Amino acid sequence: MERTYIKDLHEHVSKEVKIKGWVHVRRDHGKLIFIDLRDMTGLVQMVALPNHEDARSIANTLRNEWVISVTGLVNKRPDKMVQADQPNGDIEIEITDIEVLNDAETLPFDITNDTQDIDENVRLQYRYLDLRSERMQKNIRLRSKFIQTAREFLFKNQFTEIETPLLTESTPEGSRDFVVPSRLHKGLFYALPQSPQQYKQLLMTGGFERYFQIARAIRDEDLRADRGFEHTQIDIEMSFVKQEDVLNMIESMMIHTVEKMGFTIKEKPFPRISYKEALEKYGADKFDLRTEKEKEAGVLAYAWVVDFPFFEKTEEGGWTFSHNPFSMPKDEYIYDLLNGKNIENILTTQYDLVCNGYESGGGSVRAHRRDLLEATYKIMGYSSEEMIDSVGHMLDAFTYGTPPHGGIALGVERNIMNLTGEVSLREVQAFPMTRGGQTAVMNAPKPLAQKQLTELGIEIKKK
Ligand code: ASP
């Protein structure tokens, strides 16, 4: 007999079905043994009666989280037994046969209750069990739905999904890199991408015009509730666009995605506010526009922040970029950028998407001409050699007909935090790291075997 999913049981009332899943709870009432069975689609109550003796004696041995296959009859419950508030509260499976597919030790913690208060190290050591809990199942599925819905929109709008390399070059993008030693070229290192920024721009030079990727961004930053070493971005770049075009496209994508998922947006079109005004009004460039009532109702309050300063002072008294060195200044500041004048007042085309107090995305129109990117790096104090060493490939590409372009990256975790109301990024990633930077389930970071170190030409300094 083919397997029936628990969510579809109502189509089989009074018929025999085979269902498979985990023993959620088992209640022994002497003559009757009740078992709630859980699969990825739901939960149903089953009962082992004395008239099916073999099945009942197996039912007697079952414990929580055993994996079983059950054959049984889908019965309507008598009226007084109906639990109207439960999804399958009006039916019950009368067990006729049970096959045990795998047993289970007693779990290190109870997954039938919310696991949020369980010690995080224990939760992450056994993340594969934690993932069975209702909240984690909901969060991870919602994440998948969000990406699927955004993808649908992007494909409909002529975007091409393209993967960019994970082993790449260390570049100055704002954070510390994670580096990977090369075995073939001892003493040399790759870096994991902080974002696909440069490759996606080079795809514009490569004629793809509309690119997206569900991309991993890996940054060695201090860990916070809303920031991990790894996060995922919906990374987007478009050719022949101005700031307005990107904002409109992304706004349509977000509206399509979250409304299709049943969420309510506070204000459309999204309000726009300058960085300066945001600081004056909210004291920060991320802010929450919701009322208390809207917070309770899970409303999403999006806003764009624009007109950021391009540069900020370094501790040494020089200049560095505030968001992205590849940005284009606003039109009225192109002259200043090219001439290295009025630097503190140059505004960039950077835009941030803010939602419910988080920065849920950010991007800019890019400097697509060699002289513009050179001017930015010159302001940041790079010599010609340093510039070539750092972004020479971009400068080169810009001399071969790179179209005007711009893009954005949306942080998947922060968006899912907004959709679920979670306040930690770890609640919306399947296998997050601990607060201390240890991987879930697996044991990293850890020492390498001497053989690997030798192969890589690495010597570890004794403390
Ligand atoms: N690469 C930028 C980031 O990861 C986003 C962008 O400008 O597209 O923050």
GROMACS .gro file of C-alpha atoms and ligand atoms in nm:
model
  472
    1MET     CA    1   0.000   0.000   0.000
    2GLU     CA    2   0.122   0.347  -0.081
    3ARG     CA    3   0.202   0.588   0.199
    4THR     CA    4  -0.054   0.857   0.283
    5TYR     CA    5   0.065   1.186   0.434
    6ILE     CA    6  -0.104   1.285   0.757
    7LYS     CA    7  -0.238   1.610   0.612
    8ASP     CA    8  -0.434   1.409   0.351
    9LEU     CA    9  -0.606   1.167   0.589
   10HIS     CA   10  -0.942   1.338   0.554
   11GLU     CA   11  -0.960   1.213   0.194
   12HIS     CA   12  -0.953   0.856   0.328
   13VAL     CA   13  -1.221   0.849   0.598
   14SER     CA   14  -1.355   0.492   0.653
   15LYS     CA   15  -1.071   0.353   0.440
   16GLU     CA   16  -0.749   0.174   0.519
   17VAL     CA   17  -0.425   0.374   0.492
   18LYS     CA   18  -0.055   0.333   0.555
   19ILE     CA   19   0.111   0.623   0.738
   20LYS     CA   20   0.472   0.666   0.847
   21GLY     CA   21   0.643   0.890   1.095
   22TRP     CA   22   0.763   0.942   1.452
   23VAL     CA   23   0.587   0.851   1.777
   24HIS     CA   24   0.513   1.200   1.911
   25VAL     CA   25   0.358   1.083   2.238
   26ARG     CA   26   0.226   0.756   2.365
   27ARG     CA   27  -0.046   0.730   2.631
   28ASP     CA   28  -0.118   0.393   2.788
   29HIS     CA   29  -0.476   0.365   2.912
   30GLY     CA   30  -0.459  -0.005   2.995
   31LYS     CA   31  -0.689  -0.157   2.737
   32LEU     CA   32  -0.634   0.126   2.495
   33ILE     CA   33  -0.297   0.262   2.386
   34PHE     CA   34  -0.304   0.603   2.222
   35ILE     CA   35  -0.020   0.712   2.000
   36ASP     CA   36   0.013   1.048   1.831
   37LEU     CA   37   0.203   1.000   1.508
   38ARG     CA   38   0.392   1.289   1.345
   39ASP     CA   39   0.516   1.323   0.989
   40MET     CA   40   0.637   1.632   0.804
   41THR     CA   41   0.279   1.729   0.727
   42GLY     CA   42   0.108   1.697   1.064
   43LEU     CA   43  -0.002   1.498   1.362
   44VAL     CA   44  -0.277   1.238   1.410
   45GLN     CA   45  -0.405   1.038   1.702
   46MET     CA   46  -0.401   0.660   1.661
   47VAL     CA   47  -0.543   0.396   1.890
   48ALA     CA   48  -0.442   0.032   1.942
   49LEU     CA   49  -0.745  -0.173   2.047
   50PRO     CA   50  -0.748  -0.519   2.202
   51ASN     CA   51  -0.915  -0.667   1.888
   52HIS     CA   52  -0.590  -0.628   1.686
   53GLU     CA   53  -0.375  -0.823   1.926
   54ASP     CA   54  -0.041  -0.829   1.733
   55ALA     CA   55  -0.049  -0.459   1.661
   56ARG     CA   56  -0.144  -0.385   2.018
   57SER     CA   57   0.146  -0.579   2.163
   58ILE     CA   58   0.388  -0.387   1.938
   59ALA     CA   59   0.219  -0.063   2.037
   60ASN     CA   60   0.293  -0.157   2.394
   61THR     CA   61   0.669  -0.151   2.327
   62LEU     CA   62   0.678   0.181   2.141
   63ARG     CA   63   0.844   0.484   2.297
   64ASN     CA   64   0.864   0.849   2.197
   65GLU     CA   65   1.045   0.924   1.871
   66TRP     CA   66   1.050   0.567   1.744
   67VAL     CA   67   1.002   0.559   1.367
   68ILE     CA   68   0.713   0.342   1.257
   69SER     CA   69   0.494   0.247   0.965
   70VAL     CA   70   0.131   0.194   1.055
   71THR     CA   71  -0.157   0.040   0.867
   72GLY     CA   72  -0.497   0.137   0.998
   73LEU     CA   73  -0.850   0.254   0.942
   74VAL     CA   74  -0.937   0.622   0.931
   75ASN     CA   75  -1.235   0.653   1.164
   76LYS     CA   76  -1.451   0.956   1.237
   77ARG     CA   77  -1.438   1.023   1.610
   78PRO     CA   78  -1.765   1.010   1.803
   79ASP     CA   79  -1.902   1.363   1.847
   80LYS     CA   80  -1.808   1.394   2.213
   81MET     CA   81  -1.444   1.299   2.136
   82VAL     CA   82  -1.396   1.560   1.861
   83GLN     CA   83  -1.126   1.817   1.937
   84ALA     CA   84  -1.231   2.097   1.708
   85ASP     CA   85  -0.919   2.307   1.777
   86GLN     CA   86  -0.683   2.031   1.647
   87PRO     CA   87  -0.611   1.984   1.272
   88ASN     CA   88  -0.705   1.613   1.281
   89GLY     CA   89  -0.919   1.641   1.593
   90ASP     CA   90  -1.222   1.481   1.426
   91ILE     CA   91  -1.053   1.160   1.311
   92GLU     CA   92  -0.855   0.878   1.464
   93ILE     CA   93  -0.656   0.590   1.317
   94GLU     CA   94  -0.756   0.244   1.435
   95ILE     CA   95  -0.425   0.058   1.416
   96THR     CA   96  -0.431  -0.280   1.242
   97ASP     CA   97  -0.058  -0.331   1.186
   98ILE     CA   98   0.267  -0.169   1.302
   99GLU     CA   99   0.614  -0.207   1.159
  100VAL     CA  100   0.899  -0.060   1.362
  101LEU     CA  101   1.143   0.107   1.120
  102ASN     CA  102   1.382   0.226   1.390
  103ASP     CA  103   1.379   0.267   1.763
  104ALA     CA  104   1.513   0.567   1.959
  105GLU     CA  105   1.691   0.629   2.286
  106THR     CA  106   1.529   0.876   2.522
  107LEU     CA  107   1.604   1.217   2.368
  108PRO     CA  108   1.839   1.454   2.554
  109PHE     CA  109   1.554   1.708   2.567
  110ASP     CA  110   1.183   1.719   2.502
  111ILE     CA  111   1.105   1.822   2.147
  112THR     CA  112   0.726   1.815   2.189
  113ASN     CA  113   0.757   2.145   2.376
  114ASP     CA  114   0.923   2.465   2.256
  115THR     CA  115   1.300   2.415   2.285
  116GLN     CA  116   1.394   2.782   2.316
  117ASP     CA  117   1.485   2.755   2.684
  118ILE     CA  118   1.707   2.447   2.645
  119ASP     CA  119   2.079   2.514   2.686
  120GLU     CA  120   2.203   2.632   2.347
  121ASN     CA  121   2.510   2.409   2.341
  122VAL     CA  122   2.293   2.102   2.398
  123ARG     CA  123   2.039   2.218   2.141
  124LEU     CA  124   2.308   2.266   1.879
  125GLN     CA  125   2.495   1.946   1.964
  126TYR     CA  126   2.170   1.763   1.884
  127ARG     CA  127   2.041   2.010   1.628
  128TYR     CA  128   1.899   1.725   1.418
  129LEU     CA  129   1.661   1.654   1.708
  130ASP     CA  130   1.589   2.019   1.778
  131LEU     CA  131   1.489   2.051   1.412
  132ARG     CA  132   1.201   1.809   1.475
  133SER     CA  133   1.035   2.061   1.709
  134GLU     CA  134   0.733   2.245   1.578
  135ARG     CA  135   0.887   2.592   1.584
  136MET     CA  136   1.204   2.489   1.402
  137GLN     CA  137   1.004   2.298   1.140
  138LYS     CA  138   0.791   2.608   1.084
  139ASN     CA  139   1.087   2.847   1.063
  140ILE     CA  140   1.293   2.640   0.822
  141ARG     CA  141   0.995   2.569   0.597
  142LEU     CA  142   0.900   2.936   0.596
  143ARG     CA  143   1.255   3.020   0.492
  144SER     CA  144   1.230   2.779   0.200
  145LYS     CA  145   0.896   2.928   0.098
  146PHE     CA  146   1.037   3.282   0.111
  147ILE     CA  147   1.325   3.189  -0.119
  148GLN     CA  148   1.099   2.994  -0.353
  149THR     CA  149   0.855   3.285  -0.384
  150ALA     CA  150   1.129   3.541  -0.443
  151ARG     CA  151   1.286   3.309  -0.701
  152GLU     CA  152   0.956   3.279  -0.886
  153PHE     CA  153   0.937   3.658  -0.907
  154LEU     CA  154   1.295   3.690  -1.030
  155PHE     CA  155   1.257   3.424  -1.299
  156LYS     CA  156   0.937   3.593  -1.418
  157ASN     CA  157   1.135   3.914  -1.451
  158GLN     CA  158   1.409   3.770  -1.672
  159PHE     CA  159   1.675   3.719  -1.407
  160THR     CA  160   1.933   3.443  -1.453
  161GLU     CA  161   2.050   3.247  -1.149
  162ILE     CA  162   2.428   3.215  -1.155
  163GLU     CA  163   2.672   3.073  -0.901
  164THR     CA  164   2.997   3.253  -0.830
  165PRO     CA  165   3.314   3.100  -0.677
  166LEU     CA  166   3.355   3.023  -0.309
  167LEU     CA  167   3.733   3.004  -0.326
  168THR     CA  168   3.834   3.351  -0.424
  169GLU     CA  169   4.061   3.644  -0.355
  170SER     CA  170   4.084   3.834  -0.031
  171THR     CA  171   3.958   4.187  -0.101
  172PRO     CA  172   3.894   4.485   0.121
  173GLU     CA  173   3.517   4.475   0.162
  174GLY     CA  174   3.466   4.586   0.514
  175SER     CA  175   3.511   4.275   0.731
  176ARG     CA  176   3.780   4.023   0.807
  177ASP     CA  177   3.812   3.733   0.562
  178PHE     CA  178   3.804   3.363   0.633
  179VAL     CA  179   4.104   3.227   0.449
  180VAL     CA  180   4.178   2.886   0.299
  181PRO     CA  181   4.537   2.767   0.254
  182SER     CA  182   4.641   2.640  -0.088
  183ARG     CA  183   4.808   2.298  -0.109
  184LEU     CA  184   4.928   2.347  -0.466
  185HIS     CA  185   5.072   2.689  -0.394
  186LYS     CA  186   5.213   2.660  -0.045
  187GLY     CA  187   5.211   2.980   0.154
  188LEU     CA  188   4.932   3.128  -0.059
  189PHE     CA  189   4.569   3.163   0.046
  190TYR     CA  190   4.221   3.184  -0.097
  191ALA     CA  191   3.953   3.379   0.083
  192LEU     CA  192   3.588   3.282   0.121
  193PRO     CA  193   3.361   3.550  -0.028
  194GLN     CA  194   3.226   3.822   0.200
  195SER     CA  195   2.974   3.867  -0.080
  196PRO     CA  196   2.966   3.800  -0.456
  197GLN     CA  197   2.998   4.177  -0.510
  198GLN     CA  198   3.279   4.180  -0.765
  199TYR     CA  199   3.176   3.866  -0.952
  200LYS     CA  200   2.821   3.990  -0.991
  201GLN     CA  201   2.948   4.317  -1.134
  202LEU     CA  202   3.173   4.121  -1.370
  203LEU     CA  203   2.862   3.928  -1.480
  204MET     CA  204   2.723   4.264  -1.591
  205THR     CA  205   3.039   4.313  -1.798
  206GLY     CA  206   2.970   3.956  -1.917
  207GLY     CA  207   2.636   4.059  -2.063
  208PHE     CA  208   2.393   3.884  -1.829
  209GLU     CA  209   2.211   4.210  -1.746
  210ARG     CA  210   1.990   4.055  -1.478
  211TYR     CA  211   2.160   3.824  -1.229
  212PHE     CA  212   2.059   3.673  -0.900
  213GLN     CA  213   2.197   3.414  -0.664
  214ILE     CA  214   2.098   3.266  -0.331
  215ALA     CA  215   2.449   3.330  -0.209
  216ARG     CA  216   2.647   3.254   0.103
  217ALA     CA  217   2.836   3.547   0.250
  218ILE     CA  218   3.113   3.457   0.493
  219ARG     CA  219   3.259   3.718   0.722
  220ASP     CA  220   3.483   3.692   1.025
  221GLU     CA  221   3.292   3.942   1.234
  222ASP     CA  222   3.205   3.955   1.601
  223LEU     CA  223   2.900   3.737   1.654
  224ARG     CA  224   2.572   3.896   1.756
  225ALA     CA  225   2.211   3.786   1.779
  226ASP     CA  226   2.148   3.900   1.421
  227ARG     CA  227   2.493   3.827   1.277
  228GLY     CA  228   2.681   3.500   1.226
  229PHE     CA  229   2.999   3.403   1.040
  230GLU     CA  230   2.781   3.278   0.754
  231HIS     CA  231   2.461   3.417   0.622
  232THR     CA  232   2.262   3.386   0.304
  233GLN     CA  233   2.175   3.669   0.070
  234ILE     CA  234   1.939   3.704  -0.219
  235ASP     CA  235   2.205   3.873  -0.427
  236ILE     CA  236   2.090   4.077  -0.727
  237GLU     CA  237   2.251   4.290  -0.997
  238MET     CA  238   2.094   4.465  -1.296
  239SER     CA  239   2.235   4.646  -1.599
  240PHE     CA  240   2.115   4.971  -1.760
  241VAL     CA  241   1.945   5.084  -1.442
  242LYS     CA  242   1.928   5.389  -1.222
  243GLN     CA  243   1.865   5.386  -0.849
  244GLU     CA  244   1.491   5.425  -0.907
  245ASP     CA  245   1.476   5.109  -1.123
  246VAL     CA  246   1.646   4.892  -0.862
  247LEU     CA  247   1.432   5.025  -0.578
  248ASN     CA  248   1.114   4.963  -0.777
  249MET     CA  249   1.216   4.611  -0.878
  250ILE     CA  250   1.313   4.510  -0.524
  251GLU     CA  251   1.006   4.671  -0.375
  252SER     CA  252   0.786   4.474  -0.616
  253MET     CA  253   0.974   4.155  -0.530
  254MET     CA  254   0.932   4.204  -0.156
  255ILE     CA  255   0.563   4.291  -0.190
  256HIS     CA  256   0.502   3.991  -0.416
  257THR     CA  257   0.691   3.758  -0.184
  258VAL     CA  258   0.558   3.850   0.158
  259GLU     CA  259   0.199   3.915   0.047
  260LYS     CA  260   0.187   3.581  -0.132
  261MET     CA  261   0.296   3.429   0.197
  262GLY     CA  262   0.003   3.599   0.371
  263PHE     CA  263   0.181   3.887   0.548
  264THR     CA  264   0.061   4.246   0.573
  265ILE     CA  265   0.276   4.545   0.480
  266LYS     CA  266   0.227   4.868   0.674
  267GLU     CA  267   0.285   5.116   0.394
  268LYS     CA  268   0.312   5.094   0.014
  269PRO     CA  269   0.501   5.230  -0.169
  270PHE     CA  270   0.772   5.194   0.095
  271PRO     CA  271   0.851   5.530   0.257
  272ARG     CA  272   1.189   5.677   0.167
  273ILE     CA  273   1.400   5.872   0.408
  274SER     CA  274   1.747   6.018   0.389
  275TYR     CA  275   2.022   5.897   0.617
  276LYS     CA  276   2.042   6.242   0.774
  277GLU     CA  277   1.671   6.256   0.843
  278ALA     CA  278   1.676   5.900   0.984
  279LEU     CA  279   1.947   5.997   1.232
  280GLU     CA  280   1.756   6.308   1.334
  281LYS     CA  281   1.423   6.131   1.366
  282TYR     CA  282   1.518   5.787   1.496
  283GLY     CA  283   1.877   5.827   1.610
  284ALA     CA  284   1.985   5.541   1.380
  285ASP     CA  285   1.971   5.424   1.019
  286LYS     CA  286   1.761   5.122   1.120
  287PHE     CA  287   1.428   5.183   1.287
  288ASP     CA  288   1.094   5.028   1.361
  289LEU     CA  289   0.791   5.209   1.220
  290ARG     CA  290   0.530   4.978   1.373
  291THR     CA  291   0.286   5.065   1.649
  292GLU     CA  292   0.255   4.821   1.941
  293LYS     CA  293  -0.064   4.685   1.786
  294GLU     CA  294   0.107   4.628   1.451
  295LYS     CA  295   0.391   4.450   1.630
  296GLU     CA  296   0.146   4.206   1.783
  297ALA     CA  297  -0.022   4.153   1.445
  298GLY     CA  298   0.310   4.071   1.272
  299VAL     CA  299   0.285   4.364   1.030
  300LEU     CA  300   0.594   4.440   0.818
  301ALA     CA  301   0.703   4.804   0.809
  302TYR     CA  302   0.949   4.854   0.525
  303ALA     CA  303   1.133   5.175   0.445
  304TRP     CA  304   1.419   5.277   0.220
  305VAL     CA  305   1.708   5.478   0.358
  306VAL     CA  306   1.900   5.676   0.094
  307ASP     CA  307   2.161   5.950   0.061
  308PHE     CA  308   2.435   5.800   0.276
  309PRO     CA  309   2.773   5.968   0.301
  310PHE     CA  310   3.016   5.788   0.068
  311PHE     CA  311   3.319   5.815   0.294
  312GLU     CA  312   3.401   5.819   0.663
  313LYS     CA  313   3.717   5.911   0.848
  314THR     CA  314   3.958   5.637   0.949
  315GLU     CA  315   4.128   5.633   1.289
  316GLU     CA  316   4.449   5.736   1.114
  317GLY     CA  317   4.279   6.044   0.971
  318GLY     CA  318   4.237   5.916   0.615
  319TRP     CA  319   3.916   5.819   0.435
  320THR     CA  320   3.744   5.486   0.389
  321PHE     CA  321   3.411   5.392   0.229
  322SER     CA  322   3.109   5.388   0.458
  323HIS     CA  323   2.921   5.105   0.278
  324ASN     CA  324   3.065   4.987  -0.050
  325PRO     CA  325   3.373   5.107  -0.240
  326PHE     CA  326   3.214   5.008  -0.573
  327SER     CA  327   2.927   5.254  -0.540
  328MET     CA  328   2.858   5.545  -0.768
  329PRO     CA  329   2.829   5.882  -0.601
  330LYS     CA  330   2.506   6.072  -0.658
  331ASP     CA  331   2.523   6.262  -0.989
  332GLU     CA  332   2.584   6.599  -0.828
  333TYR     CA  333   2.896   6.467  -0.650
  334ILE     CA  334   3.069   6.298  -0.945
  335TYR     CA  335   3.283   6.606  -1.002
  336ASP     CA  336   3.389   6.612  -0.635
  337LEU     CA  337   3.477   6.242  -0.641
  338LEU     CA  338   3.684   6.275  -0.957
  339ASN     CA  339   3.868   6.571  -0.809
  340GLY     CA  340   3.899   6.439  -0.453
  341LYS     CA  341   3.721   6.749  -0.319
  342ASN     CA  342   3.450   6.808  -0.061
  343ILE     CA  343   3.496   6.444   0.042
  344GLU     CA  344   3.307   6.461   0.370
  345ASN     CA  345   2.994   6.578   0.189
  346ILE     CA  346   2.990   6.335  -0.104
  347LEU     CA  347   2.669   6.133  -0.097
  348THR     CA  348   2.649   5.787  -0.252
  349THR     CA  349   2.373   5.607  -0.439
  350GLN     CA  350   2.369   5.346  -0.157
  351TYR     CA  351   2.023   5.240  -0.041
  352ASP     CA  352   1.929   5.026   0.257
  353LEU     CA  353   1.602   4.844   0.300
  354VAL     CA  354   1.491   4.860   0.662
  355CYS     CA  355   1.216   4.645   0.810
  356ASN     CA  356   1.093   4.629   1.170
  357GLY     CA  357   1.416   4.764   1.314
  358TYR     CA  358   1.656   4.555   1.103
  359GLU     CA  359   1.858   4.630   0.794
  360SER     CA  360   1.704   4.370   0.568
  361GLY     CA  361   1.902   4.462   0.257
  362GLY     CA  362   2.144   4.706   0.102
  363GLY     CA  363   2.291   4.794  -0.233
  364SER     CA  364   2.386   5.073  -0.469
  365VAL     CA  365   2.430   5.187  -0.823
  366ARG     CA  366   2.793   5.110  -0.911
  367ALA     CA  367   3.077   5.312  -1.050
  368HIS     CA  368   3.100   5.139  -1.390
  369ARG     CA  369   3.379   5.356  -1.530
  370ARG     CA  370   3.747   5.306  -1.460
  371ASP     CA  371   3.812   5.670  -1.372
  372LEU     CA  372   3.535   5.669  -1.111
  373LEU     CA  373   3.656   5.359  -0.929
  374GLU     CA  374   4.013   5.487  -0.945
  375ALA     CA  375   3.899   5.815  -0.791
  376THR     CA  376   3.734   5.630  -0.500
  377TYR     CA  377   4.048   5.429  -0.429
  378LYS     CA  378   4.263   5.739  -0.460
  379ILE     CA  379   4.054   5.914  -0.196
  380MET     CA  380   4.105   5.609   0.024
  381GLY     CA  381   4.480   5.660  -0.007
  382TYR     CA  382   4.568   5.377  -0.247
  383SER     CA  383   4.874   5.417  -0.468
  384SER     CA  384   4.843   5.307  -0.833
  385GLU     CA  385   5.019   4.979  -0.753
  386GLU     CA  386   4.799   4.908  -0.451
  387MET     CA  387   4.493   4.984  -0.660
  388ILE     CA  388   4.599   4.743  -0.934
  389ASP     CA  389   4.681   4.479  -0.676
  390SER     CA  390   4.344   4.518  -0.507
  391VAL     CA  391   4.090   4.590  -0.783
  392GLY     CA  392   4.298   4.584  -1.103
  393HIS     CA  393   4.068   4.320  -1.251
  394MET     CA  394   3.767   4.549  -1.198
  395LEU     CA  395   3.947   4.848  -1.348
  396ASP     CA  396   4.040   4.633  -1.648
  397ALA     CA  397   3.687   4.502  -1.693
  398PHE     CA  398   3.553   4.856  -1.686
  399THR     CA  399   3.763   4.941  -1.992
  400TYR     CA  400   3.582   4.681  -2.205
  401GLY     CA  401   3.228   4.812  -2.226
  402THR     CA  402   3.080   4.754  -1.884
  403PRO     CA  403   2.719   4.883  -1.883
  404PRO     CA  404   2.582   5.107  -1.608
  405HIS     CA  405   2.456   4.875  -1.336
  406GLY     CA  406   2.340   4.848  -0.979
  407GLY     CA  407   2.209   4.591  -0.736
  408ILE     CA  408   2.135   4.485  -0.387
  409ALA     CA  409   2.170   4.197  -0.142
  410LEU     CA  410   1.885   4.101   0.090
  411GLY     CA  411   1.976   3.918   0.407
  412VAL     CA  412   1.770   3.600   0.414
  413GLU     CA  413   1.803   3.542   0.789
  414ARG     CA  414   1.704   3.895   0.885
  415ASN     CA  415   1.404   3.876   0.657
  416ILE     CA  416   1.298   3.544   0.806
  417MET     CA  417   1.347   3.688   1.155
  418ASN     CA  418   1.099   3.958   1.060
  419LEU     CA  419   0.851   3.707   0.921
  420THR     CA  420   0.871   3.473   1.220
  421GLY     CA  421   0.925   3.727   1.498
  422GLU     CA  422   1.243   3.547   1.603
  423VAL     CA  423   1.508   3.768   1.758
  424SER     CA  424   1.807   3.542   1.695
  425LEU     CA  425   1.950   3.446   1.359
  426ARG     CA  426   2.019   3.098   1.496
  427GLU     CA  427   1.647   3.026   1.509
  428VAL     CA  428   1.613   3.057   1.132
  429GLN     CA  429   1.922   2.864   1.018
  430ALA     CA  430   1.919   2.483   1.008
  431PHE     CA  431   2.271   2.439   1.146
  432PRO     CA  432   2.388   2.766   1.301
  433MET     CA  433   2.701   2.812   1.507
  434THR     CA  434   2.700   2.863   1.881
  435ARG     CA  435   2.752   3.210   2.022
  436GLY     CA  436   3.116   3.107   2.066
  437GLY     CA  437   3.162   3.018   1.699
  438GLN     CA  438   3.147   2.636   1.726
  439THR     CA  439   2.967   2.452   1.449
  440ALA     CA  440   2.640   2.274   1.527
  441VAL     CA  441   2.667   1.894   1.560
  442MET     CA  442   3.014   1.875   1.401
  443ASN     CA  443   3.329   1.971   1.580
  444ALA     CA  444   3.485   2.278   1.421
  445PRO     CA  445   3.709   2.463   1.449
  446LYS     CA  446   3.955   2.191   1.546
  447PRO     CA  447   4.326   2.116   1.498
  448LEU     CA  448   4.446   1.964   1.170
  449ALA     CA  449   4.639   1.638   1.161
  450GLN     CA  450   5.016   1.686   1.121
  451LYS     CA  451   4.997   1.523   0.775
  452GLN     CA  452   4.749   1.787   0.653
  453LEU     CA  453   4.959   2.069   0.799
  454THR     CA  454   5.270   1.941   0.625
  455GLU     CA  455   5.085   1.907   0.296
  456LEU     CA  456   4.971   2.269   0.329
  457GLY     CA  457   5.313   2.393   0.437
  458ILE     CA  458   5.174   2.526   0.763
  459GLU     CA  459   5.349   2.533   1.096
  460ILE     CA  460   5.155   2.611   1.412
  461LYS     CA  461   5.334   2.832   1.660
  462LYS     CA  462   5.344   2.677   2.007
  463LYS     CA  463   5.178   2.905   2.264
  464ASP     N1  464   2.764   4.331  -0.158
  464ASP     C1  465   2.683   4.412  -0.072
  464ASP     C2  466   2.671   4.346   0.065
  464ASP     O1  467   2.689   4.226   0.077
  464ASP     C3  468   2.544   4.429  -0.123
  464ASP     C4  469   2.537   4.503  -0.252
  464ASP     O2  470   2.579   4.619  -0.259
  464ASP     O3  471   2.482   4.446  -0.347
  464ASP     O4  472   2.640   4.413   0.163
   0.00000   0.00000   0.00000
